[in-house]
């Protein structure tokens, strides 16, 4: 368990002090992938650097396991950092060293014997999918390969926690997905806790179990990713959800209502396992109705799927009512009436 209490960071400036992290409280369970999302200036990168004291907190405490990071002296902090790996947006590799030498660097600092060091480096190269690139230099690697080196280096000392500060922001979408899949694989194989800092809701959606939304140095919303997608409370959270799902207001809903004037139109909300049900075909077979999908989107999260479909239902009034009643009463799909026939 990572327990953060009253964490605050104030930067001294000539004109005025800047509070980057403002009395933040947070608990993160062992072994989960925890996302922290916010726009530029929200304080999220400062927050993650406070966790291993790359930035010194102004107030508050950070406890990782049974060790209070904020109370450690310099010597004990160096040892504690071996259990906290970190990967960065711009990789931070040593350009004069090969892949294997970059990965070996933290092991050299830790005083690991050469034979053990070489064995560990080879294990990590296999783990992150860089076999055959051991002797390449960073300038010979793609962005995704550089980040794989960064991940392997961060894992060198068998950390319990992996901090990811905008680890995919410099990568194209396809490479981003590959790196995110790698992080999920590492989480499952090694059981380590991953704290992922990002400004992209796609990243949160794809791999995180829990998410905290930061704004002006504070956590303004927190919860399971699926729950936050389903019921975002804060305006900043709603904007992030719209990155993935589009506007919940449906810009062209009025156009749909105009086009299908006098027809029955419903919005079907799918959550969790319900999104995997063959609901449309089941309704069409069980009831004498025709269902026309007008618009919709369903997306996957680590905790299940979420999304909605806007549908037109045609048929006898009684059959239409029976079909809607079946969806409402016999499934976990929520039904919202957009328009009823005149």
mmCIF file of C-alpha atoms in Angstrom:
data_model
loop_
_atom_site.group_PDB
_atom_site.id
_atom_site.type_symbol
_atom_site.label_atom_id
_atom_site.label_comp_id
_atom_site.label_asym_id
_atom_site.label_seq_id
_atom_site.Cartn_x
_atom_site.Cartn_y
_atom_site.Cartn_z
ATOM 1 C CA UNK A 1 0.000 0.000 0.000
ATOM 2 C CA UNK A 2 1.147 3.512 -0.842
ATOM 3 C CA UNK A 3 -0.296 6.037 1.584
ATOM 4 C CA UNK A 4 0.009 9.774 0.929
ATOM 5 C CA UNK A 5 -1.166 12.248 3.555
ATOM 6 C CA UNK A 6 -1.320 16.048 3.303
ATOM 7 C CA UNK A 7 1.290 16.174 0.534
ATOM 8 C CA UNK A 8 2.159 19.732 -0.465
ATOM 9 C CA UNK A 9 4.797 21.307 -2.680
ATOM 10 C CA UNK A 10 5.338 25.054 -2.851
ATOM 11 C CA UNK A 11 7.907 26.531 -5.220
ATOM 12 C CA UNK A 12 9.480 29.832 -4.174
ATOM 13 C CA UNK A 13 9.261 32.564 -6.805
ATOM 14 C CA UNK A 14 10.255 36.239 -6.879
ATOM 15 C CA UNK A 15 6.748 37.580 -7.386
ATOM 16 C CA UNK A 16 4.677 34.961 -5.605
ATOM 17 C CA UNK A 17 4.915 31.397 -4.307
ATOM 18 C CA UNK A 18 3.491 28.672 -6.559
ATOM 19 C CA UNK A 19 1.631 25.739 -4.977
ATOM 20 C CA UNK A 20 2.091 22.831 -7.382
ATOM 21 C CA UNK A 21 0.654 20.111 -5.122
ATOM 22 C CA UNK A 22 -1.894 21.190 -2.553
ATOM 23 C CA UNK A 23 -2.431 18.980 0.535
ATOM 24 C CA UNK A 24 -3.042 15.833 -1.453
ATOM 25 C CA UNK A 25 -4.314 12.621 0.185
ATOM 26 C CA UNK A 26 -4.250 9.319 -1.664
ATOM 27 C CA UNK A 27 -4.080 5.558 -1.040
ATOM 28 C CA UNK A 28 -2.882 3.185 -3.780
ATOM 29 C CA UNK A 29 -3.224 -0.576 -3.394
ATOM 30 C CA UNK A 30 -0.351 -2.968 -3.997
ATOM 31 C CA UNK A 31 -0.242 -4.450 -7.484
ATOM 32 C CA UNK A 32 -2.684 -2.097 -9.199
ATOM 33 C CA UNK A 33 -2.172 0.223 -12.138
ATOM 34 C CA UNK A 34 -3.152 3.650 -10.846
ATOM 35 C CA UNK A 35 -3.578 6.546 -13.268
ATOM 36 C CA UNK A 36 -3.201 10.233 -12.458
ATOM 37 C CA UNK A 37 -4.555 12.497 -15.204
ATOM 38 C CA UNK A 38 -4.567 16.256 -15.569
ATOM 39 C CA UNK A 39 -3.920 19.022 -18.041
ATOM 40 C CA UNK A 40 -0.601 20.872 -18.225
ATOM 41 C CA UNK A 41 0.021 22.743 -14.990
ATOM 42 C CA UNK A 42 -2.250 20.515 -12.878
ATOM 43 C CA UNK A 43 0.707 19.401 -10.740
ATOM 44 C CA UNK A 44 0.782 15.744 -11.756
ATOM 45 C CA UNK A 45 4.472 15.585 -12.781
ATOM 46 C CA UNK A 46 5.503 17.353 -9.578
ATOM 47 C CA UNK A 47 3.391 14.851 -7.658
ATOM 48 C CA UNK A 48 5.112 11.822 -9.181
ATOM 49 C CA UNK A 49 8.570 13.311 -8.542
ATOM 50 C CA UNK A 50 7.633 13.812 -4.888
ATOM 51 C CA UNK A 51 7.014 10.072 -4.526
ATOM 52 C CA UNK A 52 10.729 9.258 -4.807
ATOM 53 C CA UNK A 53 11.835 12.671 -3.539
ATOM 54 C CA UNK A 54 13.322 13.890 -6.777
ATOM 55 C CA UNK A 55 11.386 16.886 -5.489
ATOM 56 C CA UNK A 56 11.378 17.547 -1.749
ATOM 57 C CA UNK A 57 7.872 17.999 -0.304
ATOM 58 C CA UNK A 58 7.037 21.179 1.574
ATOM 59 C CA UNK A 59 4.629 19.299 3.840
ATOM 60 C CA UNK A 60 3.049 15.879 4.266
ATOM 61 C CA UNK A 61 4.090 12.242 4.319
ATOM 62 C CA UNK A 62 4.592 9.451 1.777
ATOM 63 C CA UNK A 63 4.575 5.869 2.982
ATOM 64 C CA UNK A 64 5.422 3.009 0.624
ATOM 65 C CA UNK A 65 4.861 -0.309 2.348
ATOM 66 C CA UNK A 66 6.232 0.054 5.857
ATOM 67 C CA UNK A 67 8.779 2.717 4.887
ATOM 68 C CA UNK A 68 8.057 6.429 5.261
ATOM 69 C CA UNK A 69 9.895 7.994 2.329
ATOM 70 C CA UNK A 70 9.618 11.552 3.651
ATOM 71 C CA UNK A 71 11.447 10.622 6.875
ATOM 72 C CA UNK A 72 14.505 8.963 5.287
ATOM 73 C CA UNK A 73 18.017 10.387 5.418
ATOM 74 C CA UNK A 74 20.048 10.599 2.195
ATOM 75 C CA UNK A 75 21.691 7.178 2.593
ATOM 76 C CA UNK A 76 18.427 5.362 3.321
ATOM 77 C CA UNK A 77 16.699 7.280 0.538
ATOM 78 C CA UNK A 78 19.266 5.995 -1.990
ATOM 79 C CA UNK A 79 18.478 2.431 -0.906
ATOM 80 C CA UNK A 80 14.716 3.075 -0.984
ATOM 81 C CA UNK A 81 14.929 4.418 -4.524
ATOM 82 C CA UNK A 82 16.149 1.016 -5.700
ATOM 83 C CA UNK A 83 12.622 -0.191 -4.995
ATOM 84 C CA UNK A 84 11.034 2.677 -6.948
ATOM 85 C CA UNK A 85 11.685 2.522 -10.702
ATOM 86 C CA UNK A 86 10.879 5.470 -12.946
ATOM 87 C CA UNK A 87 10.421 5.968 -16.688
ATOM 88 C CA UNK A 88 10.259 9.334 -18.433
ATOM 89 C CA UNK A 89 8.635 10.978 -21.445
ATOM 90 C CA UNK A 90 11.957 11.613 -23.204
ATOM 91 C CA UNK A 91 13.618 8.334 -22.186
ATOM 92 C CA UNK A 92 16.694 9.880 -20.431
ATOM 93 C CA UNK A 93 19.062 7.276 -21.874
ATOM 94 C CA UNK A 94 22.859 7.495 -21.874
ATOM 95 C CA UNK A 95 23.627 8.068 -25.550
ATOM 96 C CA UNK A 96 27.206 6.810 -25.349
ATOM 97 C CA UNK A 97 26.088 3.440 -23.947
ATOM 98 C CA UNK A 98 24.540 0.458 -25.722
ATOM 99 C CA UNK A 99 21.148 -0.978 -24.843
ATOM 100 C CA UNK A 100 22.593 -3.549 -22.469
ATOM 101 C CA UNK A 101 24.925 -1.012 -20.862
ATOM 102 C CA UNK A 102 22.041 1.417 -20.299
ATOM 103 C CA UNK A 103 20.063 -1.316 -18.579
ATOM 104 C CA UNK A 104 23.093 -2.365 -16.522
ATOM 105 C CA UNK A 105 23.780 1.175 -15.278
ATOM 106 C CA UNK A 106 21.584 1.097 -12.116
ATOM 107 C CA UNK A 107 22.972 -2.338 -11.285
ATOM 108 C CA UNK A 108 26.514 -0.953 -11.470
ATOM 109 C CA UNK A 109 25.554 1.851 -9.095
ATOM 110 C CA UNK A 110 24.016 -0.698 -6.717
ATOM 111 C CA UNK A 111 27.262 -2.703 -6.713
ATOM 112 C CA UNK A 112 25.808 -5.853 -8.274
ATOM 113 C CA UNK A 113 28.579 -8.307 -9.338
ATOM 114 C CA UNK A 114 29.313 -8.458 -13.073
ATOM 115 C CA UNK A 115 28.105 -12.015 -13.684
ATOM 116 C CA UNK A 116 24.804 -11.426 -11.893
ATOM 117 C CA UNK A 117 24.474 -8.078 -13.645
ATOM 118 C CA UNK A 118 24.828 -9.643 -17.107
ATOM 119 C CA UNK A 119 22.281 -12.346 -16.294
ATOM 120 C CA UNK A 120 19.764 -9.779 -15.080
ATOM 121 C CA UNK A 121 20.268 -7.565 -18.160
ATOM 122 C CA UNK A 122 19.592 -10.498 -20.502
ATOM 123 C CA UNK A 123 16.397 -11.346 -18.566
ATOM 124 C CA UNK A 124 15.183 -7.777 -18.932
ATOM 125 C CA UNK A 125 16.023 -7.575 -22.633
ATOM 126 C CA UNK A 126 13.833 -10.637 -23.191
ATOM 127 C CA UNK A 127 11.067 -9.240 -20.973
ATOM 128 C CA UNK A 128 10.731 -5.943 -22.876
ATOM 129 C CA UNK A 129 11.133 -7.464 -26.341
ATOM 130 C CA UNK A 130 14.558 -6.130 -27.328
ATOM 131 C CA UNK A 131 16.320 -9.402 -28.145
ATOM 132 C CA UNK A 132 18.820 -8.790 -30.948
ATOM 133 C CA UNK A 133 19.203 -5.092 -30.117
ATOM 134 C CA UNK A 134 21.525 -5.536 -27.120
ATOM 135 C CA UNK A 135 24.496 -3.822 -28.755
ATOM 136 C CA UNK A 136 22.617 -1.000 -30.458
ATOM 137 C CA UNK A 137 23.012 2.608 -29.322
ATOM 138 C CA UNK A 138 20.011 4.855 -28.572
ATOM 139 C CA UNK A 139 20.526 6.775 -31.825
ATOM 140 C CA UNK A 140 19.892 3.512 -33.708
ATOM 141 C CA UNK A 141 16.554 2.839 -31.977
ATOM 142 C CA UNK A 142 12.979 3.915 -32.651
ATOM 143 C CA UNK A 143 11.034 5.846 -30.016
ATOM 144 C CA UNK A 144 9.240 2.729 -28.855
ATOM 145 C CA UNK A 145 12.504 0.793 -28.554
ATOM 146 C CA UNK A 146 14.069 3.622 -26.539
ATOM 147 C CA UNK A 147 11.150 3.514 -24.123
ATOM 148 C CA UNK A 148 11.529 -0.262 -23.817
ATOM 149 C CA UNK A 149 15.147 0.340 -22.783
ATOM 150 C CA UNK A 150 13.901 2.898 -20.258
ATOM 151 C CA UNK A 151 11.419 0.378 -18.861
ATOM 152 C CA UNK A 152 14.050 -2.368 -18.625
ATOM 153 C CA UNK A 153 16.442 0.007 -16.855
ATOM 154 C CA UNK A 154 13.713 1.022 -14.397
ATOM 155 C CA UNK A 155 13.095 -2.661 -13.594
ATOM 156 C CA UNK A 156 16.769 -3.548 -13.148
ATOM 157 C CA UNK A 157 16.778 -3.534 -9.329
ATOM 158 C CA UNK A 158 13.466 -5.429 -9.001
ATOM 159 C CA UNK A 159 11.430 -2.432 -7.800
ATOM 160 C CA UNK A 160 8.106 -2.768 -6.017
ATOM 161 C CA UNK A 161 6.765 0.417 -7.610
ATOM 162 C CA UNK A 162 7.107 1.744 -11.163
ATOM 163 C CA UNK A 163 6.500 5.467 -11.761
ATOM 164 C CA UNK A 164 5.641 6.477 -15.333
ATOM 165 C CA UNK A 165 5.779 10.206 -16.060
ATOM 166 C CA UNK A 166 4.051 10.802 -19.428
ATOM 167 C CA UNK A 167 5.802 7.651 -20.646
ATOM 168 C CA UNK A 168 3.906 7.485 -23.965
ATOM 169 C CA UNK A 169 3.440 11.196 -24.777
ATOM 170 C CA UNK A 170 6.355 11.272 -27.243
ATOM 171 C CA UNK A 171 5.151 8.181 -29.132
ATOM 172 C CA UNK A 172 2.759 7.619 -32.040
ATOM 173 C CA UNK A 173 -0.596 5.894 -31.296
ATOM 174 C CA UNK A 174 0.449 2.414 -32.471
ATOM 175 C CA UNK A 175 3.679 2.499 -30.459
ATOM 176 C CA UNK A 176 1.796 3.897 -27.469
ATOM 177 C CA UNK A 177 -0.536 0.899 -27.496
ATOM 178 C CA UNK A 178 2.411 -1.501 -27.698
ATOM 179 C CA UNK A 179 4.111 0.152 -24.696
ATOM 180 C CA UNK A 180 0.851 0.120 -22.712
ATOM 181 C CA UNK A 181 0.405 -3.589 -23.478
ATOM 182 C CA UNK A 182 3.952 -4.148 -22.227
ATOM 183 C CA UNK A 183 3.200 -2.327 -18.964
ATOM 184 C CA UNK A 184 0.098 -4.475 -18.410
ATOM 185 C CA UNK A 185 2.167 -7.607 -19.083
ATOM 186 C CA UNK A 186 4.849 -6.465 -16.614
ATOM 187 C CA UNK A 187 2.205 -5.677 -14.006
ATOM 188 C CA UNK A 188 0.746 -9.185 -14.322
ATOM 189 C CA UNK A 189 4.072 -11.031 -14.430
ATOM 190 C CA UNK A 190 5.884 -9.120 -11.689
ATOM 191 C CA UNK A 191 2.952 -7.940 -9.570
ATOM 192 C CA UNK A 192 4.470 -4.513 -9.071
ATOM 193 C CA UNK A 193 2.432 -1.343 -8.514
ATOM 194 C CA UNK A 194 2.398 1.078 -11.466
ATOM 195 C CA UNK A 195 1.586 4.774 -11.064
ATOM 196 C CA UNK A 196 0.983 6.317 -14.460
ATOM 197 C CA UNK A 197 0.952 10.084 -15.058
ATOM 198 C CA UNK A 198 -0.716 11.264 -18.263
ATOM 199 C CA UNK A 199 -2.901 13.882 -19.939
ATOM 200 C CA UNK A 200 -4.476 11.298 -22.284
ATOM 201 C CA UNK A 201 -7.689 9.533 -21.261
ATOM 202 C CA UNK A 202 -6.992 6.818 -23.845
ATOM 203 C CA UNK A 203 -4.030 5.717 -21.715
ATOM 204 C CA UNK A 204 -6.170 5.617 -18.559
ATOM 205 C CA UNK A 205 -8.931 3.737 -20.347
ATOM 206 C CA UNK A 206 -6.622 1.097 -21.747
ATOM 207 C CA UNK A 207 -4.651 -0.066 -18.708
ATOM 208 C CA UNK A 208 -5.606 1.575 -15.398
ATOM 209 C CA UNK A 209 -7.701 0.083 -12.590
ATOM 210 C CA UNK A 210 -8.143 3.359 -10.683
ATOM 211 C CA UNK A 211 -7.818 6.996 -11.729
ATOM 212 C CA UNK A 212 -7.349 10.293 -9.904
ATOM 213 C CA UNK A 213 -8.058 13.560 -11.741
ATOM 214 C CA UNK A 214 -5.823 16.494 -10.803
ATOM 215 C CA UNK A 215 -6.558 20.181 -11.231
ATOM 216 C CA UNK A 216 -4.688 23.109 -9.652
ATOM 217 C CA UNK A 217 -2.610 20.777 -7.486
ATOM 218 C CA UNK A 218 -5.602 18.963 -6.002
ATOM 219 C CA UNK A 219 -7.341 15.663 -6.679
ATOM 220 C CA UNK A 220 -10.836 16.708 -7.739
ATOM 221 C CA UNK A 221 -12.197 13.261 -8.595
ATOM 222 C CA UNK A 222 -11.126 9.666 -7.986
ATOM 223 C CA UNK A 223 -12.465 6.156 -8.458
ATOM 224 C CA UNK A 224 -12.535 3.024 -10.581
ATOM 225 C CA UNK A 225 -11.953 3.885 -14.230
ATOM 226 C CA UNK A 226 -15.266 2.396 -15.370
ATOM 227 C CA UNK A 227 -17.182 4.338 -12.713
ATOM 228 C CA UNK A 228 -15.469 7.603 -13.672
ATOM 229 C CA UNK A 229 -16.292 6.988 -17.352
ATOM 230 C CA UNK A 230 -19.882 6.229 -16.445
ATOM 231 C CA UNK A 231 -20.522 9.114 -14.042
ATOM 232 C CA UNK A 232 -17.920 11.888 -14.338
ATOM 233 C CA UNK A 233 -18.721 14.577 -11.784
ATOM 234 C CA UNK A 234 -16.280 17.420 -12.428
ATOM 235 C CA UNK A 235 -16.186 19.458 -15.641
ATOM 236 C CA UNK A 236 -12.494 18.652 -16.145
ATOM 237 C CA UNK A 237 -13.267 14.922 -15.861
ATOM 238 C CA UNK A 238 -16.082 15.211 -18.389
ATOM 239 C CA UNK A 239 -13.647 16.807 -20.855
ATOM 240 C CA UNK A 240 -11.235 13.898 -20.449
ATOM 241 C CA UNK A 241 -14.016 11.325 -20.940
ATOM 242 C CA UNK A 242 -15.033 13.147 -24.116
ATOM 243 C CA UNK A 243 -11.504 12.542 -25.467
ATOM 244 C CA UNK A 244 -12.462 8.880 -25.784
ATOM 245 C CA UNK A 245 -16.251 8.803 -25.973
ATOM 246 C CA UNK A 246 -17.069 12.074 -27.709
ATOM 247 C CA UNK A 247 -19.542 14.597 -26.338
ATOM 248 C CA UNK A 248 -22.327 13.143 -24.251
ATOM 249 C CA UNK A 249 -24.584 15.849 -25.681
ATOM 250 C CA UNK A 250 -24.451 14.328 -29.187
ATOM 251 C CA UNK A 251 -23.984 17.324 -31.437
ATOM 252 C CA UNK A 252 -26.136 15.780 -34.145
ATOM 253 C CA UNK A 253 -28.915 14.455 -31.860
ATOM 254 C CA UNK A 254 -31.273 17.189 -33.061
ATOM 255 C CA UNK A 255 -30.502 16.165 -36.625
ATOM 256 C CA UNK A 256 -31.372 12.552 -35.809
ATOM 257 C CA UNK A 257 -34.641 13.614 -34.195
ATOM 258 C CA UNK A 258 -35.478 15.707 -37.240
ATOM 259 C CA UNK A 259 -34.575 12.938 -39.678
ATOM 260 C CA UNK A 260 -36.572 10.305 -37.765
ATOM 261 C CA UNK A 261 -39.402 12.594 -36.692
ATOM 262 C CA UNK A 262 -42.374 10.618 -35.420
ATOM 263 C CA UNK A 263 -40.285 7.489 -34.772
ATOM 264 C CA UNK A 264 -39.292 5.781 -31.506
ATOM 265 C CA UNK A 265 -35.639 6.554 -30.656
ATOM 266 C CA UNK A 266 -33.833 5.257 -27.552
ATOM 267 C CA UNK A 267 -30.349 5.482 -26.100
ATOM 268 C CA UNK A 268 -29.039 2.177 -24.697
ATOM 269 C CA UNK A 269 -26.328 2.530 -22.042
ATOM 270 C CA UNK A 270 -23.974 -0.450 -21.816
ATOM 271 C CA UNK A 271 -21.762 -1.013 -18.757
ATOM 272 C CA UNK A 272 -19.422 -3.891 -17.929
ATOM 273 C CA UNK A 273 -20.475 -7.341 -19.142
ATOM 274 C CA UNK A 274 -23.647 -5.982 -20.750
ATOM 275 C CA UNK A 275 -21.539 -4.486 -23.557
ATOM 276 C CA UNK A 276 -20.559 -7.992 -24.632
ATOM 277 C CA UNK A 277 -24.150 -9.219 -24.923
ATOM 278 C CA UNK A 278 -25.593 -9.844 -28.376
ATOM 279 C CA UNK A 279 -28.556 -7.723 -27.301
ATOM 280 C CA UNK A 280 -29.657 -6.284 -30.639
ATOM 281 C CA UNK A 281 -29.887 -9.651 -32.388
ATOM 282 C CA UNK A 282 -31.576 -11.196 -29.327
ATOM 283 C CA UNK A 283 -34.303 -8.512 -29.296
ATOM 284 C CA UNK A 284 -34.865 -8.812 -33.042
ATOM 285 C CA UNK A 285 -35.311 -12.599 -32.746
ATOM 286 C CA UNK A 286 -37.477 -12.559 -29.604
ATOM 287 C CA UNK A 287 -39.817 -9.708 -30.554
ATOM 288 C CA UNK A 288 -41.459 -8.739 -33.819
ATOM 289 C CA UNK A 289 -39.553 -5.475 -34.144
ATOM 290 C CA UNK A 290 -36.858 -3.996 -36.364
ATOM 291 C CA UNK A 291 -33.918 -2.234 -34.703
ATOM 292 C CA UNK A 292 -31.907 0.337 -36.622
ATOM 293 C CA UNK A 293 -28.624 1.509 -35.030
ATOM 294 C CA UNK A 294 -28.331 5.254 -35.682
ATOM 295 C CA UNK A 295 -25.244 6.155 -33.684
ATOM 296 C CA UNK A 296 -23.041 4.846 -30.898
ATOM 297 C CA UNK A 297 -19.719 3.938 -29.415
ATOM 298 C CA UNK A 298 -18.543 1.305 -26.949
ATOM 299 C CA UNK A 299 -15.046 1.339 -25.489
ATOM 300 C CA UNK A 300 -13.113 -1.116 -23.312
ATOM 301 C CA UNK A 301 -11.506 -0.398 -19.940
ATOM 302 C CA UNK A 302 -9.562 -2.737 -17.639
ATOM 303 C CA UNK A 303 -12.696 -3.051 -15.476
ATOM 304 C CA UNK A 304 -15.112 -3.727 -18.348
ATOM 305 C CA UNK A 305 -16.758 -1.964 -21.266
ATOM 306 C CA UNK A 306 -18.750 1.251 -21.352
ATOM 307 C CA UNK A 307 -20.679 3.001 -24.070
ATOM 308 C CA UNK A 308 -24.038 3.670 -25.689
ATOM 309 C CA UNK A 309 -26.047 3.065 -28.820
ATOM 310 C CA UNK A 310 -28.819 5.276 -30.172
ATOM 311 C CA UNK A 311 -31.372 3.046 -31.863
ATOM 312 C CA UNK A 312 -34.650 3.353 -33.730
ATOM 313 C CA UNK A 313 -37.222 0.643 -32.942
ATOM 314 C CA UNK A 314 -39.975 -0.051 -35.483
ATOM 315 C CA UNK A 315 -42.968 -2.353 -35.141
ATOM 316 C CA UNK A 316 -46.300 -2.833 -33.450
ATOM 317 C CA UNK A 317 -46.711 -0.608 -30.360
ATOM 318 C CA UNK A 318 -47.216 -3.581 -28.050
ATOM 319 C CA UNK A 319 -44.186 -5.404 -29.420
ATOM 320 C CA UNK A 320 -42.059 -2.258 -29.084
ATOM 321 C CA UNK A 321 -43.168 -1.798 -25.473
ATOM 322 C CA UNK A 322 -42.435 -5.464 -24.700
ATOM 323 C CA UNK A 323 -38.963 -5.164 -26.228
ATOM 324 C CA UNK A 324 -38.147 -2.041 -24.178
ATOM 325 C CA UNK A 325 -39.537 -3.669 -21.030
ATOM 326 C CA UNK A 326 -37.378 -6.736 -21.624
ATOM 327 C CA UNK A 327 -34.217 -4.619 -21.946
ATOM 328 C CA UNK A 328 -35.090 -2.633 -18.818
ATOM 329 C CA UNK A 329 -36.119 -5.550 -16.607
ATOM 330 C CA UNK A 330 -34.093 -8.522 -17.843
ATOM 331 C CA UNK A 331 -30.700 -6.984 -18.683
ATOM 332 C CA UNK A 332 -28.238 -4.555 -17.076
ATOM 333 C CA UNK A 333 -28.555 -2.191 -20.046
ATOM 334 C CA UNK A 334 -30.109 1.176 -19.156
ATOM 335 C CA UNK A 335 -32.727 2.587 -21.517
ATOM 336 C CA UNK A 336 -33.180 6.316 -22.081
ATOM 337 C CA UNK A 337 -36.081 7.593 -24.176
ATOM 338 C CA UNK A 338 -34.888 10.152 -26.726
ATOM 339 C CA UNK A 339 -38.104 10.412 -28.710
ATOM 340 C CA UNK A 340 -41.420 8.580 -28.833
ATOM 341 C CA UNK A 341 -43.655 8.201 -31.870
ATOM 342 C CA UNK A 342 -46.553 10.635 -32.118
#
